[in-house]
mmCIF file of C-alpha atoms in Angstrom:
data_model
loop_
_atom_site.group_PDB
_atom_site.id
_atom_site.type_symbol
_atom_site.label_atom_id
_atom_site.label_comp_id
_atom_site.label_asym_id
_atom_site.label_seq_id
_atom_site.Cartn_x
_atom_site.Cartn_y
_atom_site.Cartn_z
ATOM 1 C CA MET O 1 19.487 37.211 20.043
ATOM 2 C CA VAL O 2 18.854 38.365 16.359
ATOM 3 C CA THR O 3 20.173 36.719 14.074
ATOM 4 C CA GLY O 4 20.039 38.354 10.681
ATOM 5 C CA TRP O 5 20.361 37.261 6.970
ATOM 6 C CA VAL O 6 20.939 40.360 4.218
ATOM 7 C CA THR O 7 20.559 39.765 0.643
ATOM 8 C CA ASN O 8 19.300 40.624 -2.636
ATOM 9 C CA GLY O 9 16.576 39.919 -5.150
ATOM 10 C CA THR O 10 17.309 38.430 -8.382
ATOM 11 C CA THR O 11 15.365 36.867 -10.963
ATOM 12 C CA THR O 12 16.636 33.511 -9.958
ATOM 13 C CA LEU O 13 14.696 32.238 -6.587
ATOM 14 C CA GLU O 14 17.354 29.405 -6.263
ATOM 15 C CA ALA O 15 19.827 31.810 -5.651
ATOM 16 C CA ILE O 16 18.098 33.674 -3.061
ATOM 17 C CA VAL O 17 16.850 30.748 -1.131
ATOM 18 C CA ASN O 18 19.384 28.160 -1.567
ATOM 19 C CA PRO O 19 22.233 30.046 0.483
ATOM 20 C CA ILE O 20 19.532 30.382 3.230
ATOM 21 C CA ASN O 21 18.784 26.731 3.380
ATOM 22 C CA ALA O 22 22.375 25.941 3.451
ATOM 23 C CA ALA O 23 22.869 28.285 6.193
ATOM 24 C CA CYS O 24 20.459 26.831 8.307
ATOM 25 C CA HIS O 25 21.855 23.196 7.662
ATOM 26 C CA LYS O 26 25.238 24.801 9.134
ATOM 27 C CA GLY O 27 23.538 25.914 12.218
ATOM 28 C CA PHE O 28 22.510 29.635 11.364
ATOM 29 C CA VAL O 29 19.223 29.977 11.207
ATOM 30 C CA PRO O 30 18.016 33.797 10.750
ATOM 31 C CA ASP O 31 15.199 35.285 12.425
ATOM 32 C CA ARG O 32 15.151 38.631 10.409
ATOM 33 C CA LEU O 33 15.451 38.751 6.718
ATOM 34 C CA TYR O 34 16.787 41.886 4.955
ATOM 35 C CA ILE O 35 16.112 41.778 0.996
ATOM 36 C CA ILE O 36 16.273 44.428 -1.320
ATOM 37 C CA GLU O 37 13.840 44.372 -4.575
ATOM 38 C CA ASN O 38 13.255 46.575 -7.668
ATOM 39 C CA PRO O 39 10.386 46.379 -10.094
ATOM 40 C CA LYS O 40 11.907 43.539 -12.339
ATOM 41 C CA VAL O 41 12.398 41.077 -9.162
ATOM 42 C CA THR O 42 9.366 41.860 -7.382
ATOM 43 C CA ASP O 43 7.456 38.373 -7.914
ATOM 44 C CA GLU O 44 10.429 36.394 -7.218
ATOM 45 C CA VAL O 45 11.202 38.196 -4.243
ATOM 46 C CA ALA O 46 7.868 37.518 -2.950
ATOM 47 C CA ARG O 47 8.038 33.866 -3.679
ATOM 48 C CA ALA O 48 11.544 33.954 -2.119
ATOM 49 C CA VAL O 49 10.285 35.485 1.084
ATOM 50 C CA ASP O 50 7.473 32.716 1.715
ATOM 51 C CA LEU O 51 9.975 30.090 0.723
ATOM 52 C CA ALA O 52 12.571 31.314 3.295
ATOM 53 C CA THR O 53 9.789 31.531 5.926
ATOM 54 C CA GLU O 54 8.938 27.769 5.296
ATOM 55 C CA ILE O 55 12.766 27.000 5.567
ATOM 56 C CA VAL O 56 13.359 28.846 8.689
ATOM 57 C CA ASP O 57 10.118 27.246 10.178
ATOM 58 C CA ALA O 58 11.500 23.560 8.950
ATOM 59 C CA TYR O 59 14.584 24.424 11.123
ATOM 60 C CA GLU O 60 12.402 25.359 14.001
ATOM 61 C CA GLY O 61 13.609 28.883 13.873
ATOM 62 C CA ASP O 62 11.482 32.012 15.018
ATOM 63 C CA GLU O 63 8.983 33.696 12.967
ATOM 64 C CA LEU O 64 10.884 35.281 10.177
ATOM 65 C CA ASP O 65 10.730 39.180 10.277
ATOM 66 C CA ILE O 66 10.909 40.120 6.667
ATOM 67 C CA ARG O 67 12.477 43.454 5.969
ATOM 68 C CA ILE O 68 11.837 44.408 2.196
ATOM 69 C CA THR O 69 14.154 47.459 0.732
ATOM 70 C CA SER O 70 12.085 48.455 -2.261
ATOM 71 C CA ILE O 71 14.265 50.655 -5.032
ATOM 72 C CA ASP O 72 13.152 52.269 -8.367
ATOM 73 C CA SER O 73 16.171 50.997 -10.433
ATOM 74 C CA GLU O 74 18.764 48.145 -9.835
ATOM 75 C CA LEU O 75 21.444 50.801 -10.656
ATOM 76 C CA ASP O 76 20.986 52.756 -7.431
ATOM 77 C CA PHE O 77 24.157 52.082 -5.746
ATOM 78 C CA ASP O 78 23.870 54.337 -3.179
ATOM 79 C CA ARG O 79 20.674 52.432 -1.937
ATOM 80 C CA LEU O 80 22.269 49.124 -2.483
ATOM 81 C CA TYR O 81 25.213 50.011 -0.432
ATOM 82 C CA ALA O 82 23.006 51.553 2.430
ATOM 83 C CA HIS O 83 20.712 48.355 2.513
ATOM 84 C CA THR O 84 23.562 46.150 3.390
ATOM 85 C CA ARG O 85 25.490 48.512 5.594
ATOM 86 C CA GLU O 86 22.160 49.556 7.795
ATOM 87 C CA ALA O 87 21.036 46.201 7.992
ATOM 88 C CA ILE O 88 24.598 45.027 9.688
ATOM 89 C CA GLU O 89 24.480 47.971 12.010
ATOM 90 C CA GLU O 90 20.628 47.429 12.814
ATOM 91 C CA VAL O 91 21.568 43.952 13.786
ATOM 92 C CA HIS O 92 24.813 44.771 15.543
ATOM 93 C CA GLU O 93 22.764 47.445 17.479
ATOM 94 C CA ASP O 94 20.534 44.843 18.576
ATOM 95 C CA ASP O 95 23.671 42.491 19.714
ATOM 96 C CA GLY O 96 23.041 39.988 17.135
ATOM 97 C CA GLU O 97 24.592 37.744 14.458
ATOM 98 C CA VAL O 98 24.510 39.137 10.896
ATOM 99 C CA ALA O 99 25.161 36.991 7.629
ATOM 100 C CA VAL O 100 25.632 38.827 4.360
ATOM 101 C CA ASP O 101 24.795 36.737 1.304
ATOM 102 C CA PHE O 102 26.220 37.858 -1.968
ATOM 103 C CA THR O 103 25.368 34.913 -3.768
ATOM 104 C CA PRO O 104 22.000 36.431 -5.699
ATOM 105 C CA GLY O 105 21.736 39.453 -7.926
ATOM 106 C CA ARG O 106 23.895 40.961 -10.549
ATOM 107 C CA LYS O 107 27.843 40.945 -10.123
ATOM 108 C CA PHE O 108 27.860 44.816 -8.917
ATOM 109 C CA MET O 109 25.208 43.856 -6.432
ATOM 110 C CA SER O 110 27.277 41.075 -5.279
ATOM 111 C CA ALA O 111 30.038 43.046 -5.491
ATOM 112 C CA LEU O 112 28.669 45.984 -3.207
ATOM 113 C CA ALA O 113 27.158 43.230 -0.619
ATOM 114 C CA PHE O 114 30.411 41.708 -0.288
ATOM 115 C CA ALA O 115 32.494 44.488 0.366
ATOM 116 C CA THR O 116 29.824 46.074 2.505
ATOM 117 C CA GLY O 117 29.907 43.026 4.356
ATOM 118 C CA MET O 118 33.500 42.685 5.229
ATOM 119 C CA ARG O 119 34.001 46.310 5.789
ATOM 120 C CA TYR O 120 31.124 46.610 8.272
ATOM 121 C CA ASP O 121 32.297 43.639 9.827
ATOM 122 C CA ALA O 122 29.419 41.213 9.254
ATOM 123 C CA ASP O 123 29.729 38.028 11.147
ATOM 124 C CA HIS O 124 29.397 35.932 8.022
ATOM 125 C CA VAL O 125 29.804 37.047 4.193
ATOM 126 C CA TYR O 126 28.328 33.923 2.433
ATOM 127 C CA TYR O 127 28.510 32.644 -1.332
ATOM 128 C CA PHE O 128 26.717 29.600 -2.172
ATOM 129 C CA TYR O 129 28.812 27.640 -4.697
ATOM 130 C CA LEU O 130 27.395 25.138 -7.183
ATOM 131 C CA GLU O 131 30.018 22.730 -8.671
ATOM 132 C CA ASP O 132 28.536 21.063 -12.067
ATOM 133 C CA THR O 133 24.868 21.084 -10.916
ATOM 134 C CA PRO O 134 21.867 22.092 -13.278
ATOM 135 C CA ARG O 135 20.729 25.509 -12.214
ATOM 136 C CA GLY O 136 16.937 25.667 -11.063
ATOM 137 C CA ARG O 137 17.308 22.833 -8.396
ATOM 138 C CA LEU O 138 16.384 23.576 -4.602
ATOM 139 C CA TYR O 139 18.845 22.994 -1.855
ATOM 140 C CA PRO O 140 17.531 19.689 -0.515
ATOM 141 C CA SER O 141 17.808 18.133 -4.136
ATOM 142 C CA ILE O 142 21.560 19.096 -4.621
ATOM 143 C CA PRO O 143 24.203 16.541 -3.493
ATOM 144 C CA ARG O 144 26.186 17.819 -0.724
ATOM 145 C CA THR O 145 29.360 17.124 -2.506
ATOM 146 C CA LYS O 146 28.223 19.205 -5.513
ATOM 147 C CA SER O 147 27.690 22.459 -3.312
ATOM 148 C CA ARG O 148 29.393 24.539 -0.629
ATOM 149 C CA LEU O 149 28.305 27.716 1.395
ATOM 150 C CA TYR O 150 31.497 29.595 1.804
ATOM 151 C CA ASP O 151 32.175 32.280 4.788
ATOM 152 C CA PHE O 152 34.357 34.671 3.653
ATOM 153 C CA THR O 153 35.259 35.961 7.039
ATOM 154 C CA GLU O 154 36.808 32.652 7.600
ATOM 155 C CA VAL O 155 38.131 32.240 3.931
ATOM 156 C CA LEU O 156 40.164 35.768 4.039
#
């Protein structure tokens, strides 16, 4: 069974990889990563893909199949929406389980990812919450009492 992870690129590496690590820690280990990038975040996305691959490997997951959607502008709302919708549909067509992470990205990217995940019945719609923790820390160094991975398919 395919397990897909759908997310946005952003300038903050930790916002991309910490939710993946937290999900793996809870037992959701993706084998397919869908990530969208634009010219402003290409380098961070490349670093995040490398680190996500290491994280999945550490949880003894299958080799991570990377699916990058490149857009010219972060304001390409149609492609942002389509990126998430098409990924959900593709994983469901493969009888898989899909998680949409709306933690990283600008607010409108997160809003589109959240709404699309809920509308198209993603199995999980995740947000990684940090409480009083300095930014810039990777998941293993964040106290478990100061972070939480919310699944909005369970919360709402």
